[in-house]
CSV table of C-alpha atoms in Angstrom, one decimal:
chain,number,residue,atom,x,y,z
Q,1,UNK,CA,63.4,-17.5,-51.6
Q,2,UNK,CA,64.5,-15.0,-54.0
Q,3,UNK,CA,68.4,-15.7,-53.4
Q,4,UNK,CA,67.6,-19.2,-54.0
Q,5,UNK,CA,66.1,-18.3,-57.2
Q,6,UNK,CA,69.1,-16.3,-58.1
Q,7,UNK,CA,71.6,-19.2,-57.1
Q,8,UNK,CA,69.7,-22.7,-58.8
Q,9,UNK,CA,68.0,-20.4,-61.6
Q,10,UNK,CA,64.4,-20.6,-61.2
Q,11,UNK,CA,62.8,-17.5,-62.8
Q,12,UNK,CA,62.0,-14.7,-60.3
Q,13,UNK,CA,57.6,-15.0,-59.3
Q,14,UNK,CA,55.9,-12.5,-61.2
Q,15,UNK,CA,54.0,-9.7,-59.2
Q,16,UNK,CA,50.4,-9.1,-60.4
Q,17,UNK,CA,49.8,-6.9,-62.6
Q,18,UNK,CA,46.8,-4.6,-64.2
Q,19,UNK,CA,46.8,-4.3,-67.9
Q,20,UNK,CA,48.8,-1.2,-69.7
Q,21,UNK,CA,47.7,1.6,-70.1
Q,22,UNK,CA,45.1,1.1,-67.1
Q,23,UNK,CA,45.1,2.7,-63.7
Q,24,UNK,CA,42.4,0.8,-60.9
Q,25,UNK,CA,41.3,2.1,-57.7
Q,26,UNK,CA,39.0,0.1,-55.3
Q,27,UNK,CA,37.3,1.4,-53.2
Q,28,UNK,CA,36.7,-0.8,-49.9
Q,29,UNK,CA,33.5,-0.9,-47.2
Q,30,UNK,CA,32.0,2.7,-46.9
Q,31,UNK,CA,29.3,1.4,-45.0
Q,32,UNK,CA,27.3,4.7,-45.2
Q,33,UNK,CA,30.0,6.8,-44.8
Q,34,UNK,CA,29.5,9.5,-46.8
Q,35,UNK,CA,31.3,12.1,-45.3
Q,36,UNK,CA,34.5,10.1,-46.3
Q,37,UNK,CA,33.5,8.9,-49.5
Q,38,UNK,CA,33.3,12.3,-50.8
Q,39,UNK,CA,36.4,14.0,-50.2
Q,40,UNK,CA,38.0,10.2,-51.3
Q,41,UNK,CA,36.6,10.2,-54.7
Q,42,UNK,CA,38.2,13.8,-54.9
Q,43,UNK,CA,41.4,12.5,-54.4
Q,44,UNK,CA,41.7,9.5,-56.3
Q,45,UNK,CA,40.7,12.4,-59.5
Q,46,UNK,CA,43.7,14.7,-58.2
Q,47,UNK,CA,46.0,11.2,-57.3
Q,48,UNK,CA,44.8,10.5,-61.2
Q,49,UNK,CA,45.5,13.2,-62.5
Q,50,UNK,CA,48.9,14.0,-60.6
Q,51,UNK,CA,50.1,10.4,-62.1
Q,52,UNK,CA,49.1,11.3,-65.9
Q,53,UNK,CA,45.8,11.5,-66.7
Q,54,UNK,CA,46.1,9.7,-69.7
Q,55,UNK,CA,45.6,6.2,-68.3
Q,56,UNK,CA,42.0,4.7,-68.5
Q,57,UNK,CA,40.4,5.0,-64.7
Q,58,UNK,CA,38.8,2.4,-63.5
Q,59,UNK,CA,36.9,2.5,-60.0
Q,60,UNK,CA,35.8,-0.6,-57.9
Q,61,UNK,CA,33.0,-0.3,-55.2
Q,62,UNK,CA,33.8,-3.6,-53.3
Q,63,UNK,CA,30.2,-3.8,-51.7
Q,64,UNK,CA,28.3,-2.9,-48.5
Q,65,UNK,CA,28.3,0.5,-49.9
Q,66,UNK,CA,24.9,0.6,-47.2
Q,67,UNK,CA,24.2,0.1,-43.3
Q,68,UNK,CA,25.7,1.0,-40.3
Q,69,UNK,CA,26.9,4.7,-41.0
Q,70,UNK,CA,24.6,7.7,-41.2
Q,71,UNK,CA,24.4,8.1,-44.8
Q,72,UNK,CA,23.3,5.1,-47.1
Q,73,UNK,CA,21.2,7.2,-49.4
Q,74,UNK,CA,24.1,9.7,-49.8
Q,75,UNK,CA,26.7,7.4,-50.4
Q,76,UNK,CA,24.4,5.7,-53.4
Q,77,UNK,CA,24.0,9.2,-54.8
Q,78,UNK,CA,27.5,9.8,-55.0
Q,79,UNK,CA,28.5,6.3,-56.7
Q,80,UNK,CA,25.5,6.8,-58.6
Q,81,UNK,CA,26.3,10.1,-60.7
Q,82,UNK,CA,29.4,8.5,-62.1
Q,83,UNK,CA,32.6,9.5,-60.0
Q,84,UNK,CA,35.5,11.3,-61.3
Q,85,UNK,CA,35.3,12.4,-65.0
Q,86,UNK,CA,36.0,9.6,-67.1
Q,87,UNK,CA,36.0,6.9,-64.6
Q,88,UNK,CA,34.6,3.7,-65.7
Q,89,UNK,CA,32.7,2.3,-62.1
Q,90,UNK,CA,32.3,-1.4,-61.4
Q,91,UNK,CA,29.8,-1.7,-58.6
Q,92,UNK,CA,29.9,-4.9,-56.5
Q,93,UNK,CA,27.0,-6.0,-54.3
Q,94,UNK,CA,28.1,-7.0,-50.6
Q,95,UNK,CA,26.1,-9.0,-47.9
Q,96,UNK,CA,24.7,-5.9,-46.7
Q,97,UNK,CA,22.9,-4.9,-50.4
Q,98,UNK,CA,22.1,-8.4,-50.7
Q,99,UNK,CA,19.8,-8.5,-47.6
Q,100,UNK,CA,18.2,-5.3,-48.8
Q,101,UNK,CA,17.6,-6.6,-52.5
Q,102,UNK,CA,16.0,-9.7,-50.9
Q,103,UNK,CA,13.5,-7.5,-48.7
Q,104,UNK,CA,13.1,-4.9,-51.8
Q,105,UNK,CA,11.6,-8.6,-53.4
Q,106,UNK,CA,9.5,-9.2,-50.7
Q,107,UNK,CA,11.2,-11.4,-48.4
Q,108,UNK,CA,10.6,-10.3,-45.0
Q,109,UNK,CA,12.1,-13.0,-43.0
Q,110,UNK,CA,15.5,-11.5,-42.5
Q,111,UNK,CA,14.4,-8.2,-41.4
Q,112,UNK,CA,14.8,-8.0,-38.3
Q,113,UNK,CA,18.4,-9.2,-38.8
Q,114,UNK,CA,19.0,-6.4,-41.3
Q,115,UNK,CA,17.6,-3.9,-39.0
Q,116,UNK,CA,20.2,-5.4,-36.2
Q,117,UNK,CA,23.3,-4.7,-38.7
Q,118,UNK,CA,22.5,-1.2,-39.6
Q,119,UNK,CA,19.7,-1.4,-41.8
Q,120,UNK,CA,17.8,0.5,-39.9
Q,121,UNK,CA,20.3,3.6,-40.3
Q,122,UNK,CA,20.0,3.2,-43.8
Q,123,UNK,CA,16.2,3.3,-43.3
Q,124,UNK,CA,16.3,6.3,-41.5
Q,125,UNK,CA,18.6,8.2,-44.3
Q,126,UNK,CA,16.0,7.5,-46.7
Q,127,UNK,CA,13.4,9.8,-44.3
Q,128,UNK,CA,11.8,6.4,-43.1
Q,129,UNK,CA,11.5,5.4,-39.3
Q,130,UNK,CA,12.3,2.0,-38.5
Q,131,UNK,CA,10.6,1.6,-35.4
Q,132,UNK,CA,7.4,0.2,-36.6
Q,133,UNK,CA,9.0,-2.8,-38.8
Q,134,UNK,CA,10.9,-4.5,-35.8
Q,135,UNK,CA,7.8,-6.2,-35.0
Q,136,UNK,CA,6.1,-5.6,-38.1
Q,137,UNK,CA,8.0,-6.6,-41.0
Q,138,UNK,CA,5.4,-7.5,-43.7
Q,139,UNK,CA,4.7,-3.6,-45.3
Q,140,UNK,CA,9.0,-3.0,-45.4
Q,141,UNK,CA,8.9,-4.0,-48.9
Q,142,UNK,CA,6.1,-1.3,-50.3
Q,143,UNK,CA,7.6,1.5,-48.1
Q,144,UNK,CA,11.2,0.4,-49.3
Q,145,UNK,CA,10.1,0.8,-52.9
Q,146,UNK,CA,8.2,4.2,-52.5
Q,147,UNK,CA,11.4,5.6,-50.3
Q,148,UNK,CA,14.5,4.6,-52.6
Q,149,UNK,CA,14.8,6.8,-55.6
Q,150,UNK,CA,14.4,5.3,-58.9
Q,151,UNK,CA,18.2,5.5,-59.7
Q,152,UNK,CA,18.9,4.0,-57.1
Q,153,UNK,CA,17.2,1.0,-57.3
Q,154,UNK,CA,18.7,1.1,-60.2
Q,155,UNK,CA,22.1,0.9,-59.4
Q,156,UNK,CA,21.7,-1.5,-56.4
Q,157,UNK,CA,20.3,-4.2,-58.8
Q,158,UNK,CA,22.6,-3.6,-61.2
Q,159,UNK,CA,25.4,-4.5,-58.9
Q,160,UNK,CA,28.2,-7.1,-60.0
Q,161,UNK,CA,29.2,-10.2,-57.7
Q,162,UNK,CA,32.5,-9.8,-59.2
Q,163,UNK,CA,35.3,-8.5,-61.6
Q,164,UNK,CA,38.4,-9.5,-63.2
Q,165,UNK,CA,41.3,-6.7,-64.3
Q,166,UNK,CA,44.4,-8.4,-65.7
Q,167,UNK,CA,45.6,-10.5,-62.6
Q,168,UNK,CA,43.2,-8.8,-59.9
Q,169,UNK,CA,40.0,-10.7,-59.1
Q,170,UNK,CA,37.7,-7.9,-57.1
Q,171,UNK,CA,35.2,-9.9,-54.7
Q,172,UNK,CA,33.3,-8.4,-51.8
Q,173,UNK,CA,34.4,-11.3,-48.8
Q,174,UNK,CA,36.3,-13.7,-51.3
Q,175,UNK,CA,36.2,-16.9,-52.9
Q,176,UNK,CA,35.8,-20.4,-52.1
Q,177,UNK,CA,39.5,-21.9,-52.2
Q,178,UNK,CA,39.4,-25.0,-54.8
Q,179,UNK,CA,36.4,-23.5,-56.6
Q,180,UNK,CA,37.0,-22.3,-60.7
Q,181,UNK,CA,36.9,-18.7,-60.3
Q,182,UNK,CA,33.5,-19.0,-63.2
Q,183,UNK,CA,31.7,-22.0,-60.5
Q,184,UNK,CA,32.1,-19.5,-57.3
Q,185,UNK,CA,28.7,-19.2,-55.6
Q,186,UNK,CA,27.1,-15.3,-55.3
Q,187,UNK,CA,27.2,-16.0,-51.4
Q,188,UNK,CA,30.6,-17.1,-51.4
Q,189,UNK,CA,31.4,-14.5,-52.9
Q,190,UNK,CA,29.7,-12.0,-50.8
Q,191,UNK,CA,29.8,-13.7,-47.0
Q,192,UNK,CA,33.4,-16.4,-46.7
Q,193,UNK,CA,35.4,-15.3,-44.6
Q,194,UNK,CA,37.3,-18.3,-42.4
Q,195,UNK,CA,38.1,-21.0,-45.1
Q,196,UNK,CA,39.2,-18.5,-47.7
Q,197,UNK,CA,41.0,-15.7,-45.0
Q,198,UNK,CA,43.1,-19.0,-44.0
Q,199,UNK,CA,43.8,-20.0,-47.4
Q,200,UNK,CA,47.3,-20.3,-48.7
Q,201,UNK,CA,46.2,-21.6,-52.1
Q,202,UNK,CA,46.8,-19.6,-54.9
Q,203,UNK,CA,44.0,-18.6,-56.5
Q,204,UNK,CA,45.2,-17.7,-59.9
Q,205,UNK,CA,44.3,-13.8,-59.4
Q,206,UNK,CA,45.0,-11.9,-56.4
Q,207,UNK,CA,42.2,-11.6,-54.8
Q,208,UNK,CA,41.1,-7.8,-53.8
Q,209,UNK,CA,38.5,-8.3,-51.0
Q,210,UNK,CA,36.4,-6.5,-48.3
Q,211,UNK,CA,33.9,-7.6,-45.7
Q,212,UNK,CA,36.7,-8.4,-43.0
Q,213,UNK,CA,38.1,-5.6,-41.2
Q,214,UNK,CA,42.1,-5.1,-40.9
Q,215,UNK,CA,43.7,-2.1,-39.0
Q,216,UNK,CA,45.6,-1.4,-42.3
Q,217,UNK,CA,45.6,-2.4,-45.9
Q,218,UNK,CA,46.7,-6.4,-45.5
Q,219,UNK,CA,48.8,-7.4,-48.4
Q,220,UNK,CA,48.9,-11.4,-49.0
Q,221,UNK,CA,50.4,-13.5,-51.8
Q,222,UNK,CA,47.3,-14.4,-52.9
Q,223,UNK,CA,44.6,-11.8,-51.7
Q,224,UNK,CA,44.0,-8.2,-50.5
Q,225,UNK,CA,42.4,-6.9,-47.8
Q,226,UNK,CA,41.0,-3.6,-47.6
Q,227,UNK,CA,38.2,-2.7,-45.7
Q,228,UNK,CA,39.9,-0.5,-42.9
Q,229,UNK,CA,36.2,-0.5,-41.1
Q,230,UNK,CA,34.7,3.1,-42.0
Q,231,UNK,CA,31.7,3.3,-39.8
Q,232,UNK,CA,33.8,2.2,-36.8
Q,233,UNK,CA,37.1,3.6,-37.5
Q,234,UNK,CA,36.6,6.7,-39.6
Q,235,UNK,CA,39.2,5.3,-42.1
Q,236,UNK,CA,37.8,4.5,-45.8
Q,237,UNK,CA,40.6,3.5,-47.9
Q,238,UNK,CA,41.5,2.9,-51.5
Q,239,UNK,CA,43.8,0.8,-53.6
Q,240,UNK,CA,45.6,1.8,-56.1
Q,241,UNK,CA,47.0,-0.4,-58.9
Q,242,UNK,CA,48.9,0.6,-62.4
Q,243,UNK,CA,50.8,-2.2,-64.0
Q,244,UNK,CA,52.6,-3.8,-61.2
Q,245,UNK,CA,52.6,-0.9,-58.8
Q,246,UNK,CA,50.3,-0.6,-55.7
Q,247,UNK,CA,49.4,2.2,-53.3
Q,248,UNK,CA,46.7,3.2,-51.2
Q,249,UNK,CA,44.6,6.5,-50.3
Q,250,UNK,CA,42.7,6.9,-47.2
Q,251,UNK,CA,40.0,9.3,-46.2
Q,252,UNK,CA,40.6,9.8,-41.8
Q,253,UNK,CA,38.0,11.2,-39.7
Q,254,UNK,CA,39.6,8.9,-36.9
Q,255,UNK,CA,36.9,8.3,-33.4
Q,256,UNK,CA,39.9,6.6,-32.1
């Protein structure tokens, strides 16, 4: 396509880009996985630094920050005291934090469910014992509440469904092909997966997305995928965007 341009002079497509003078990182599922969080957010500071310092970070958590790994309460600590110096964090909510907002508020019908997909490791990294609330749901809430430090509670509802950075939309599972970008549904947004991973459409933004797990960063025309599956793979990556430029870090502690 790009000789054809050349020969009947069509002007060459335009490769996303963040705005100047920016540098972006998002950070894809952690899934409670502290232990590669950690020496991550170390290296996008040196990767930062070692690419002029100057430029205005910007971090994205794409969601499901809980669940699954060992370390839920550890991971929140970490985003929560700020990142790198001078990073400006955007913190998106995932499924995964959605299900435990809704049981924080006192819905108790999807705990059992929540328990199934690693809620109960998060329970247990808060010092709570999740035996007694498979069959006894009702007082989750209350111990939820007393267990989760103030912060962060704090930071979990603060949690975005969504952010735009020049032409990079950053979504937790994706969008809703055919939907305005400002009419996508917060469940959309946090749980598609067929009808938008099929999608050829272009969105308008690349979309920078979780929730589906690739063996490697998956670079499309219209979206990215990069949740490289931390709790299962012991590979949390991050992408890395400055004008039209894009590279990835990735934190191994490989079971495979």
């Amino acid at each position: 396509m790009g000789r054809l341009r050349q020969l009947i002079g069509w002007p060459p497509a335009r490769r996303a880009a963040v705005p100047a003078g920016m540098r972006v990182y998002a950070v894809g599922d952690v899934h409670g996985r502290a232990d590669l969080l950690e020496p991550l957010l170390g290296w996008i500071a040196e990767d930062h630094a070692r690419r002029g310092g100057e430029a205005a970070l910007q971090i994205v958590f794409l969601g499901d920050l809980i669940d699954r790994g060992p370390a839920s309460a550890k991971v929140i600590d970490l985003v929560a005291n700020g990142g790198p110096a001078g990073a400006q964090q955007h913190v998106l909510s995932g499924n995964h934090e959605e299900m435990l907002l809704a049981i924080l508020a006192g819905e108790t019908e999807g705990v059992a469910s929540w328990l199934d997909h690693g809620g109960a490791e998060t329970l247990e990294s808060y010092g709570v014992d999740p035996a007694r609330f498979w069959a006894d749901s009702e007082g989750l809430p209350r111990v939820l509440r007393a267990a989760i430090p103030s912060r962060h509670l704090a930071l979990l509802r603060a949690m975005l469904d969504q952010v735009r950075i020049g032409d990079y939309l950053f979504v937790h599972a994706g969008i809703r092909p055919g939907v305005p970008i400002e009419d996508q549904a917060a469940r959309d947004l946090r749980w598609i997966r067929k009808d938008f991973l099929t999608s050829t459409a272009d969105h308008g933004p690349v979309v920078v997305h979780g929730h589906t797990i690739v063996p490697k960063v998956d670079h499309r025309h219209n979206r990215i995928a990069i949740d490289t599956g931390a709790y299962r793979t012991g590979r949390l990556t991050a992408l890395g965007l400055e004008g039209q430029a894009r590279w990835t870090l990735t934190s191994r502690l490989d079971q495979a």
